[in-house]
């Protein structure tokens, strides 16, 4: 019995970690549709077989293997991997070999449960015959998602740069979709364009991601944006602008959030969702911030070895953040002459907002840092409403709701919480409709010059 327990614990370290993906099939769970496909294309560009798994089809299985206390994204992703592997077993029969796959499940450190999904899923996989050999490949926000060990060392930096660009390009395509869909001349035109763009831009990443010149990818993106602009009917007046914040998986996984953006659009909204790059930049920023704190402390205590260590970290993380921000800016600059897409606020600016207003602290961490400050920025930028999308019981999002809701009310900006757990909530559509009525009134008030 003791021996079995040891073995089970050992599996959490030997079969969950950063493994080389060369020669394996890397299984990527779908979160935001565009981003996951572009990331898979980047892996292909670097010679890695990567596959985005079908999502939400295995939710029943996911529920069967969870108790209901886990976060909803854990149930969905558990279902995705079990469903996918069952299908692979069926498809390959005797030839099926769990060793030939790596299941990709990143994690985040901090006071949150995301760091435990892959451990939990390891336990589930180990309980199933034939699945003990399926390794879980993980990257962690603790080192700003370093890929060393996963991709061969000499190509790791190039891979990281291309992967970051795929995140930015996917954010832009998402924002293009939300900018044009409410104003399209023909219903379905915007969705068709993005479906097509996922293939064409993926092809660009497959062909160019491993090269140092990412310009051809931006050329492809510019072309899609140009086509998108042509789909818009200029006679349709601008609609109330709604900003979304919340937990990254739920707010970007349209099945899990019951297509909240489309429902908001149905009731007259134009929507902007917080981006994925914002989270990636936040992890880089937080590493830099921690290094600065360490440096200050070592200087105060006069510890020369530590001073050198932290100074070098400040330099490395600072450089990496600068690189990310400049690439993000470069990509947005390419498309802005064609269409007015909102960009991201600098993470440093978001921290300043929290400090100025004494609302929350980056020392606590989690997405609440971004969501609370993000809501403040939406209010400042004149948005007509704010929606917080999150898994039921999500800790950072519940904190966000507790802090930001009273503020939005004080500024007379409509605010809506949309917790999701996969069940159909009969009152949800009515809540969204009421919220949009308030947002419409907010917009009319602002146009009359009444401000918030
Ligand atoms: S952010 Fe929310 S949903 Fe995600 S792991 Fe943390 S508590 Fe769970």
CSV table of N, CA, C and O in Angstrom, one decimal, residues 12 47 53 58-59 193 203 221 231 282 321 334-335 367 374 381 411 421 437 450-451:
chain,number,residue,atom,x,y,z
A,12,UNK,N,3.7,12.1,-10.2
A,12,UNK,CA,3.5,13.6,-10.3
A,12,UNK,C,4.7,14.3,-10.7
A,12,UNK,O,4.6,15.4,-11.3
A,47,UNK,N,9.0,21.9,-36.5
A,47,UNK,CA,9.1,20.4,-36.8
A,47,UNK,C,8.4,19.5,-35.7
A,47,UNK,O,8.8,18.4,-35.6
A,53,UNK,N,-6.9,19.6,-29.7
A,53,UNK,CA,-7.9,18.5,-29.5
A,53,UNK,C,-9.3,19.2,-29.6
A,53,UNK,O,-9.5,20.3,-29.3
A,58,UNK,N,-16.1,16.0,-24.5
A,58,UNK,CA,-15.9,15.0,-23.5
A,58,UNK,C,-16.4,15.5,-22.1
A,58,UNK,O,-15.9,15.0,-21.1
A,59,UNK,N,-17.2,16.5,-22.1
A,59,UNK,CA,-17.6,17.1,-20.8
A,59,UNK,C,-18.2,16.1,-19.8
A,59,UNK,O,-17.9,16.1,-18.6
A,193,UNK,N,-14.9,34.8,-42.5
A,193,UNK,CA,-13.6,35.4,-42.8
A,193,UNK,C,-12.6,34.8,-41.7
A,193,UNK,O,-11.5,34.4,-42.1
A,203,UNK,N,-1.0,28.8,-41.9
A,203,UNK,CA,-0.1,28.4,-43.0
A,203,UNK,C,1.1,29.3,-42.9
A,203,UNK,O,2.3,28.9,-43.1
A,221,UNK,N,-1.7,38.9,-42.1
A,221,UNK,CA,-2.7,39.5,-41.1
A,221,UNK,C,-3.3,40.8,-41.7
A,221,UNK,O,-4.5,41.0,-41.7
A,231,UNK,N,-16.2,44.1,-45.1
A,231,UNK,CA,-17.5,43.4,-44.7
A,231,UNK,C,-18.4,44.3,-43.9
A,231,UNK,O,-19.6,44.0,-43.7
A,282,UNK,N,1.8,40.0,-18.4
A,282,UNK,CA,1.7,40.1,-16.9
A,282,UNK,C,2.7,39.1,-16.2
A,282,UNK,O,3.4,39.5,-15.3
A,321,UNK,N,10.5,41.6,-21.4
A,321,UNK,CA,9.2,42.4,-21.4
A,321,UNK,C,9.2,43.4,-22.5
A,321,UNK,O,8.2,43.6,-23.2
A,334,UNK,N,0.6,47.7,-37.6
A,334,UNK,CA,0.4,47.3,-39.0
A,334,UNK,C,-1.1,47.4,-39.4
A,334,UNK,O,-1.4,47.6,-40.5
A,335,UNK,N,-2.0,47.2,-38.4
A,335,UNK,CA,-3.4,47.1,-38.8
A,335,UNK,C,-4.2,48.4,-38.4
A,335,UNK,O,-5.3,48.6,-39.0
A,367,UNK,N,-5.2,36.8,-11.6
A,367,UNK,CA,-5.8,37.6,-12.7
A,367,UNK,C,-6.6,38.8,-12.1
A,367,UNK,O,-7.0,39.7,-12.9
A,374,UNK,N,-8.2,46.5,-15.2
A,374,UNK,CA,-8.8,46.6,-16.6
A,374,UNK,C,-10.2,47.2,-16.5
A,374,UNK,O,-10.5,48.0,-17.4
A,381,UNK,N,-12.0,54.8,-20.2
A,381,UNK,CA,-12.1,55.0,-21.6
A,381,UNK,C,-13.5,55.2,-22.1
A,381,UNK,O,-13.7,55.2,-23.4
A,411,UNK,N,-19.7,54.8,-10.6
A,411,UNK,CA,-19.5,55.6,-11.9
A,411,UNK,C,-20.7,55.5,-12.8
A,411,UNK,O,-20.6,55.9,-13.9
A,421,UNK,N,-20.7,27.3,-15.0
A,421,UNK,CA,-20.3,25.9,-14.6
A,421,UNK,C,-20.8,24.9,-15.5
A,421,UNK,O,-20.9,23.7,-15.2
A,437,UNK,N,-29.7,46.8,-22.0
A,437,UNK,CA,-30.7,48.0,-21.9
A,437,UNK,C,-30.0,49.1,-21.2
A,437,UNK,O,-30.0,50.3,-21.6
A,450,UNK,N,-23.8,63.8,-21.1
A,450,UNK,CA,-24.0,63.7,-19.7
A,450,UNK,C,-22.9,62.9,-18.9
A,450,UNK,O,-22.9,62.7,-17.7
A,451,UNK,N,-21.9,62.4,-19.7
A,451,UNK,CA,-20.8,61.6,-19.1
A,451,UNK,C,-21.4,60.4,-18.5
A,451,UNK,O,-22.5,60.0,-18.8
